[in-house]
Amino acid sequence: MMSIHRLRPLVPFVLLASLQCGAAAAAAAGYGGGAEGFCSAEPSSECSGGQPLYWKVTHPTLAPAHLQDLPGFTRSVFKRDHALITPESHVFSPLPDWINTLGAYLISPAIGAHFTMYLANMQDGSKSALPPKDVERLVFVLQGSISLTVGTGTIHSLLVDSYAYLPANTKHSVISDEPTTLVIFERRYIAIEDSHPDLIVGSTDKQPLLETPGEVFLLRKLLPTSLSYDFNIHIMDFQPGEYLNVKEVHYNQHGLLILEGQGIYRLGESWYPVQSGDTIWMAPFVPQWYAALGKTRTRYLLYKDVNRNPLI
C-alpha cells in the first residue's frame, strides 16, 4: 500500500494564521457565531450545518460579507504567470444572449489563457445561449439543477456534481427551474484529422479512480483520454496533511476551482492560503505545488489542455 505523505515543517506555513481561526474568535471579530462562524474545517458537520455538496463554493468561509468593513481589501492576485481570483472580487453581469443569467468571468484570453472559465448564476426560467462558432463547452453543476436539451429533443437532467461536454457547434440549451450555479469552460476546438469528440454527460462519482504513481491524491478524469479531446477536467482529492510530492513545471495551462477544503498553493515563488470558492489560473511552466490543511478533504476541479502539439 502506498504510504501517506504528511506535511513537514515549512516556514511559509505561517500563512495559516489567515485560515486557522475558530468559530469563537470569528464571532468576537463580528463574523457571527455557531454554524455561521469562521471555521477552520470545511465542510465539517459543525461548520456546514449539513449543507449540500459544494455549498462552500458559493458560501466560502471568508465570504465577501465578512470583508464589507474593509473597503478595497481582496485576496485576489494577478501576476504574469498566474492569478488567484477570490470570491470577494467576483463581478457579475448579464451573460450575453443568456436569459435571466448573471455571469462572472474568472479566466479569459485577456489574462493570457487560451480558454474561458466562468460562473453562471441561473434562476427559475433562466436559459443558456450557444457558444461562438467552433467553440466547445463543458458545464459542471455546483448548485441546483439543470435540464440540458441536445439537438431536437434529447433531454438530460443534471444535478450537483454532474457535468456535460458539448463538442463544438453542437446545438443545445440549458434551462434551470431553481437557483443554480454552474462553472463553465469554453475553448476553441483544435481539430485533428479523423478524430471527432462525442457528447459526454456524466457525474463525478461515476468516474473511476485512476492511479497516480508517486502521489497520494485521488484522481478522476471527467473526459476520455483519446485524441479526439483537446482538454480534460480532473477532479483531485487530498486528505488533510497530504500534498503534491512533485513541484510541477509543464507546458499545460490550468484553470482550477476549489470545491471543498483549504490549503496552501505555491505558484512560482509565492505562497497563497486558499479555500473553497477560490479560482487559480496557471500559465505554462509556472512552478506549482499544493498542500491540504484543515480537518476535511480538499477537492478541486482542474482544467488541463491535452493531446495537442504546443506548436499548433
GROMACS .gro file of C-alpha atoms in nm:
model
  312
    1MET     CA    1   0.000   0.000   0.000
    2MET     CA    2   0.124   0.346  -0.084
    3SER     CA    3   0.231   0.538   0.227
    4ILE     CA    4   0.061   0.867   0.304
    5HIS     CA    5   0.283   1.173   0.287
    6ARG     CA    6   0.248   1.416   0.577
    7LEU     CA    7   0.348   1.778   0.593
    8ARG     CA    8   0.699   1.865   0.702
    9PRO     CA    9   0.759   2.195   0.881
   10LEU     CA   10   0.779   2.476   0.629
   11VAL     CA   11   0.834   2.842   0.701
   12PRO     CA   12   0.565   2.959   0.457
   13PHE     CA   13   0.303   2.781   0.664
   14VAL     CA   14   0.289   3.086   0.890
   15LEU     CA   15   0.031   3.193   0.636
   16LEU     CA   16  -0.205   2.955   0.812
   17ALA     CA   17  -0.295   3.233   1.050
   18SER     CA   18  -0.536   3.371   0.793
   19LEU     CA   19  -0.724   3.040   0.769
   20GLN     CA   20  -0.693   2.879   1.112
   21CYS     CA   21  -0.917   3.075   1.343
   22GLY     CA   22  -1.202   2.913   1.532
   23ALA     CA   23  -1.567   2.996   1.534
   24ALA     CA   24  -1.548   3.168   1.872
   25ALA     CA   25  -1.271   3.400   1.758
   26ALA     CA   26  -1.465   3.477   1.444
   27ALA     CA   27  -1.773   3.565   1.645
   28ALA     CA   28  -1.567   3.805   1.853
   29ALA     CA   29  -1.446   3.965   1.531
   30GLY     CA   30  -1.803   4.021   1.419
   31TYR     CA   31  -1.834   3.734   1.171
   32GLY     CA   32  -2.120   3.566   1.359
   33GLY     CA   33  -2.124   3.259   1.577
   34GLY     CA   34  -2.214   2.892   1.568
   35ALA     CA   35  -2.259   2.742   1.225
   36GLU     CA   36  -2.207   3.083   1.065
   37GLY     CA   37  -1.864   3.135   1.222
   38PHE     CA   38  -1.521   3.134   1.062
   39CYS     CA   39  -1.447   2.761   1.080
   40SER     CA   40  -1.106   2.611   1.015
   41ALA     CA   41  -1.252   2.288   0.883
   42GLU     CA   42  -1.490   2.264   0.590
   43PRO     CA   43  -1.732   2.119   0.526
   44SER     CA   44  -1.749   1.956   0.872
   45SER     CA   45  -2.084   1.890   1.036
   46GLU     CA   46  -2.040   2.165   1.294
   47CYS     CA   47  -1.933   2.421   1.032
   48SER     CA   48  -2.151   2.339   0.733
   49GLY     CA   49  -2.469   2.258   0.922
   50GLY     CA   50  -2.534   1.968   0.683
   51GLN     CA   51  -2.529   2.191   0.375
   52PRO     CA   52  -2.533   2.040   0.022
   53LEU     CA   53  -2.222   1.927  -0.160
   54TYR     CA   54  -2.006   2.220  -0.279
   55TRP     CA   55  -2.214   2.469  -0.078
   56LYS     CA   56  -1.891   2.636   0.032
   57VAL     CA   57  -1.807   2.734  -0.326
   58THR     CA   58  -2.082   2.995  -0.318
   59HIS     CA   59  -2.073   3.046   0.061
   60PRO     CA   60  -1.698   3.048   0.141
   61THR     CA   61  -1.566   3.063   0.497
   62LEU     CA   62  -1.410   3.402   0.433
   63ALA     CA   63  -1.704   3.543   0.240
   64PRO     CA   64  -1.742   3.885   0.079
   65ALA     CA   65  -1.985   3.982   0.359
   66HIS     CA   66  -1.704   3.938   0.612
   67LEU     CA   67  -1.498   4.199   0.429
   68GLN     CA   68  -1.760   4.472   0.398
   69ASP     CA   69  -1.586   4.680   0.665
   70LEU     CA   70  -1.254   4.653   0.479
   71PRO     CA   71  -1.315   4.854   0.163
   72GLY     CA   72  -1.058   4.784  -0.104
   73PHE     CA   73  -0.942   4.456   0.051
   74THR     CA   74  -0.907   4.146  -0.166
   75ARG     CA   75  -0.704   3.826  -0.161
   76SER     CA   76  -0.702   3.822  -0.541
   77VAL     CA   77  -0.361   3.844  -0.711
   78PHE     CA   78  -0.264   3.873  -1.076
   79LYS     CA   79   0.090   3.808  -1.198
   80ARG     CA   80   0.246   3.737  -1.535
   81ASP     CA   81   0.228   3.360  -1.497
   82HIS     CA   82  -0.057   3.301  -1.252
   83ALA     CA   83  -0.362   3.451  -1.088
   84LEU     CA   84  -0.564   3.386  -0.774
   85ILE     CA   85  -0.924   3.504  -0.813
   86THR     CA   86  -1.118   3.504  -0.484
   87PRO     CA   87  -1.494   3.541  -0.430
   88GLU     CA   88  -1.489   3.894  -0.286
   89SER     CA   89  -1.357   4.025  -0.619
   90HIS     CA   90  -1.608   3.850  -0.848
   91VAL     CA   91  -1.800   4.087  -1.073
   92PHE     CA   92  -2.130   3.951  -1.208
   93SER     CA   93  -2.312   4.095  -1.508
   94PRO     CA   94  -2.567   3.962  -1.759
   95LEU     CA   95  -2.421   3.691  -1.980
   96PRO     CA   96  -2.452   3.783  -2.349
   97ASP     CA   97  -2.762   3.627  -2.508
   98TRP     CA   98  -2.844   3.418  -2.198
   99ILE     CA   99  -3.186   3.470  -2.042
  100ASN     CA  100  -3.207   3.584  -1.680
  101THR     CA  101  -2.850   3.475  -1.604
  102LEU     CA  102  -2.561   3.658  -1.441
  103GLY     CA  103  -2.204   3.553  -1.509
  104ALA     CA  104  -1.859   3.622  -1.367
  105TYR     CA  105  -1.563   3.555  -1.598
  106LEU     CA  106  -1.279   3.418  -1.386
  107ILE     CA  107  -1.029   3.331  -1.660
  108SER     CA  108  -1.021   3.453  -2.021
  109PRO     CA  109  -0.774   3.523  -2.304
  110ALA     CA  110  -0.729   3.871  -2.160
  111ILE     CA  111  -0.534   3.713  -1.873
  112GLY     CA  112  -0.315   3.512  -2.112
  113ALA     CA  113  -0.524   3.194  -2.125
  114HIS     CA  114  -0.644   3.010  -2.435
  115PHE     CA  115  -0.977   2.923  -2.271
  116THR     CA  116  -1.250   3.088  -2.068
  117MET     CA  117  -1.377   2.980  -1.728
  118TYR     CA  118  -1.681   3.148  -1.578
  119LEU     CA  119  -1.958   3.112  -1.323
  120ALA     CA  120  -2.321   3.130  -1.436
  121ASN     CA  121  -2.589   3.210  -1.179
  122MET     CA  122  -2.925   3.098  -1.315
  123GLN     CA  123  -3.275   3.145  -1.171
  124ASP     CA  124  -3.612   2.982  -1.230
  125GLY     CA  125  -3.667   3.012  -1.603
  126SER     CA  126  -3.310   3.101  -1.700
  127LYS     CA  127  -3.182   2.973  -2.033
  128SER     CA  128  -2.836   2.949  -2.190
  129ALA     CA  129  -2.707   3.076  -2.521
  130LEU     CA  130  -2.482   2.888  -2.761
  131PRO     CA  131  -2.106   2.944  -2.751
  132PRO     CA  132  -1.937   3.104  -3.054
  133LYS     CA  133  -1.873   2.901  -3.369
  134ASP     CA  134  -1.615   2.621  -3.331
  135VAL     CA  135  -1.607   2.662  -2.951
  136GLU     CA  136  -1.652   2.357  -2.728
  137ARG     CA  137  -1.811   2.381  -2.385
  138LEU     CA  138  -1.809   2.188  -2.057
  139VAL     CA  139  -2.077   2.262  -1.796
  140PHE     CA  140  -2.039   2.147  -1.431
  141VAL     CA  141  -2.322   2.189  -1.179
  142LEU     CA  142  -2.214   2.341  -0.847
  143GLN     CA  143  -2.555   2.418  -0.703
  144GLY     CA  144  -2.915   2.347  -0.807
  145SER     CA  145  -3.005   2.153  -1.122
  146ILE     CA  146  -3.050   2.200  -1.497
  147SER     CA  147  -3.219   2.040  -1.793
  148LEU     CA  148  -2.989   2.002  -2.092
  149THR     CA  149  -3.157   1.967  -2.432
  150VAL     CA  150  -2.933   1.849  -2.716
  151GLY     CA  151  -3.035   1.871  -3.079
  152THR     CA  152  -3.408   1.849  -3.139
  153GLY     CA  153  -3.520   1.676  -2.824
  154THR     CA  154  -3.280   1.462  -2.618
  155ILE     CA  155  -3.309   1.589  -2.259
  156HIS     CA  156  -3.066   1.521  -1.975
  157SER     CA  157  -3.123   1.618  -1.611
  158LEU     CA  158  -2.805   1.730  -1.435
  159LEU     CA  159  -2.778   1.763  -1.057
  160VAL     CA  160  -2.492   1.886  -0.838
  161ASP     CA  161  -2.162   1.713  -0.929
  162SER     CA  162  -2.291   1.628  -1.277
  163TYR     CA  163  -2.147   1.767  -1.598
  164ALA     CA  164  -2.185   1.775  -1.975
  165TYR     CA  165  -1.929   1.817  -2.250
  166LEU     CA  166  -2.070   1.971  -2.569
  167PRO     CA  167  -1.850   1.937  -2.880
  168ALA     CA  168  -1.806   2.249  -3.089
  169ASN     CA  169  -2.112   2.353  -3.291
  170THR     CA  170  -2.346   2.120  -3.101
  171LYS     CA  171  -2.695   2.270  -3.082
  172HIS     CA  172  -2.807   2.267  -2.720
  173SER     CA  173  -2.974   2.466  -2.446
  174VAL     CA  174  -2.952   2.466  -2.067
  175ILE     CA  175  -3.260   2.558  -1.864
  176SER     CA  176  -3.293   2.588  -1.486
  177ASP     CA  177  -3.608   2.571  -1.279
  178GLU     CA  178  -3.445   2.671  -0.949
  179PRO     CA  179  -3.150   2.887  -0.839
  180THR     CA  180  -2.847   2.719  -0.994
  181THR     CA  181  -2.474   2.789  -1.016
  182LEU     CA  182  -2.262   2.643  -1.295
  183VAL     CA  183  -1.893   2.660  -1.370
  184ILE     CA  184  -1.834   2.658  -1.745
  185PHE     CA  185  -1.520   2.604  -1.952
  186GLU     CA  186  -1.502   2.703  -2.318
  187ARG     CA  187  -1.223   2.697  -2.574
  188ARG     CA  188  -1.187   2.700  -2.950
  189TYR     CA  189  -1.159   2.336  -3.053
  190ILE     CA  190  -0.834   2.228  -3.220
  191ALA     CA  191  -0.938   1.965  -3.472
  192ILE     CA  192  -0.717   1.681  -3.589
  193GLU     CA  193  -0.786   1.458  -3.887
  194ASP     CA  194  -1.031   1.170  -3.838
  195SER     CA  195  -1.094   1.250  -3.471
  196HIS     CA  196  -1.429   1.379  -3.352
  197PRO     CA  197  -1.529   1.414  -2.986
  198ASP     CA  198  -1.866   1.287  -2.865
  199LEU     CA  199  -2.124   1.440  -2.637
  200ILE     CA  200  -2.044   1.336  -2.279
  201VAL     CA  201  -2.292   1.352  -1.989
  202GLY     CA  202  -2.182   1.213  -1.654
  203SER     CA  203  -2.117   1.268  -1.284
  204THR     CA  204  -1.801   1.269  -1.078
  205ASP     CA  205  -1.894   0.970  -0.862
  206LYS     CA  206  -1.937   0.751  -1.170
  207GLN     CA  207  -1.580   0.810  -1.288
  208PRO     CA  208  -1.317   0.553  -1.185
  209LEU     CA  209  -1.025   0.637  -0.960
  210LEU     CA  210  -0.701   0.641  -1.158
  211GLU     CA  211  -0.350   0.554  -1.050
  212THR     CA  212  -0.121   0.844  -0.959
  213PRO     CA  213   0.231   0.696  -0.946
  214GLY     CA  214   0.443   0.861  -0.678
  215GLU     CA  215   0.148   1.064  -0.545
  216VAL     CA  216  -0.121   1.006  -0.283
  217PHE     CA  217  -0.410   1.222  -0.405
  218LEU     CA  218  -0.717   1.060  -0.562
  219LEU     CA  219  -0.773   1.139  -0.929
  220ARG     CA  220  -1.074   1.116  -1.159
  221LYS     CA  221  -1.094   1.241  -1.518
  222LEU     CA  222  -1.427   1.362  -1.650
  223LEU     CA  223  -1.350   1.318  -2.021
  224PRO     CA  224  -1.199   1.033  -2.223
  225THR     CA  225  -0.825   1.045  -2.276
  226SER     CA  226  -0.849   0.973  -2.651
  227LEU     CA  227  -0.702   1.208  -2.910
  228SER     CA  228  -1.043   1.346  -3.001
  229TYR     CA  229  -1.041   1.562  -2.686
  230ASP     CA  230  -0.805   1.859  -2.660
  231PHE     CA  231  -0.864   1.923  -2.291
  232ASN     CA  232  -0.971   1.733  -1.983
  233ILE     CA  233  -1.113   1.813  -1.642
  234HIS     CA  234  -0.952   1.644  -1.342
  235ILE     CA  235  -1.116   1.602  -1.002
  236MET     CA  236  -0.842   1.575  -0.737
  237ASP     CA  237  -0.894   1.483  -0.371
  238PHE     CA  238  -0.644   1.538  -0.088
  239GLN     CA  239  -0.689   1.433   0.273
  240PRO     CA  240  -0.567   1.680   0.540
  241GLY     CA  241  -0.188   1.681   0.550
  242GLU     CA  242  -0.145   1.532   0.203
  243TYR     CA  243   0.040   1.723  -0.063
  244LEU     CA  244   0.177   1.704  -0.414
  245ASN     CA  245   0.501   1.509  -0.397
  246VAL     CA  246   0.639   1.685  -0.705
  247LYS     CA  247   0.658   2.058  -0.764
  248GLU     CA  248   0.530   2.052  -1.120
  249VAL     CA  249   0.656   2.259  -1.413
  250HIS     CA  250   0.500   2.180  -1.753
  251TYR     CA  251   0.368   2.331  -2.076
  252ASN     CA  252  -0.002   2.282  -1.993
  253GLN     CA  253  -0.226   2.561  -1.874
  254HIS     CA  254  -0.459   2.513  -1.578
  255GLY     CA  255  -0.783   2.663  -1.457
  256LEU     CA  256  -0.868   2.545  -1.106
  257LEU     CA  257  -1.170   2.583  -0.878
  258ILE     CA  258  -1.150   2.467  -0.518
  259LEU     CA  259  -1.474   2.280  -0.446
  260GLU     CA  260  -1.405   2.176  -0.087
  261GLY     CA  261  -1.145   2.232   0.181
  262GLN     CA  262  -0.850   2.465   0.224
  263GLY     CA  263  -0.474   2.464   0.198
  264ILE     CA  264  -0.162   2.633   0.068
  265TYR     CA  265  -0.088   2.673  -0.303
  266ARG     CA  266   0.262   2.759  -0.421
  267LEU     CA  267   0.275   2.937  -0.758
  268GLY     CA  268   0.620   3.048  -0.870
  269GLU     CA  269   0.783   3.189  -0.558
  270SER     CA  270   0.454   3.294  -0.395
  271TRP     CA  271   0.255   3.101  -0.131
  272TYR     CA  272  -0.121   3.151  -0.105
  273PRO     CA  273  -0.372   3.035   0.158
  274VAL     CA  274  -0.671   2.912  -0.044
  275GLN     CA  275  -1.020   2.786   0.035
  276SER     CA  276  -1.344   2.667  -0.125
  277GLY     CA  277  -1.461   2.908  -0.393
  278ASP     CA  278  -1.112   3.027  -0.493
  279THR     CA  279  -1.006   3.010  -0.858
  280ILE     CA  280  -0.649   2.980  -0.985
  281TRP     CA  281  -0.507   3.032  -1.333
  282MET     CA  282  -0.165   2.879  -1.406
  283ALA     CA  283   0.028   2.971  -1.718
  284PRO     CA  284   0.260   2.721  -1.888
  285PHE     CA  285   0.576   2.641  -1.692
  286VAL     CA  286   0.483   2.819  -1.370
  287PRO     CA  287   0.611   2.608  -1.076
  288GLN     CA  288   0.310   2.475  -0.881
  289TRP     CA  289   0.256   2.278  -0.561
  290TYR     CA  290  -0.032   2.218  -0.318
  291ALA     CA  291  -0.074   2.103   0.043
  292ALA     CA  292  -0.412   2.031   0.204
  293LEU     CA  293  -0.482   2.173   0.550
  294GLY     CA  294  -0.778   2.184   0.788
  295LYS     CA  295  -0.976   1.884   0.911
  296THR     CA  296  -1.152   1.756   0.599
  297ARG     CA  297  -1.054   1.673   0.244
  298THR     CA  298  -0.968   1.918  -0.028
  299ARG     CA  299  -1.135   1.860  -0.363
  300TYR     CA  300  -1.060   2.072  -0.663
  301LEU     CA  301  -1.160   2.077  -1.027
  302LEU     CA  302  -0.875   2.133  -1.273
  303TYR     CA  303  -0.879   2.222  -1.643
  304LYS     CA  304  -0.581   2.091  -1.842
  305ASP     CA  305  -0.511   2.111  -2.217
  306VAL     CA  306  -0.402   1.775  -2.360
  307ASN     CA  307  -0.338   1.575  -2.678
  308ARG     CA  308  -0.217   1.862  -2.895
  309ASN     CA  309   0.126   1.974  -3.014
  310PRO     CA  310   0.219   2.300  -2.836
  311LEU     CA  311   0.322   2.446  -3.173
  312ILE     CA  312  -0.037   2.429  -3.300
   0.00000   0.00000   0.00000
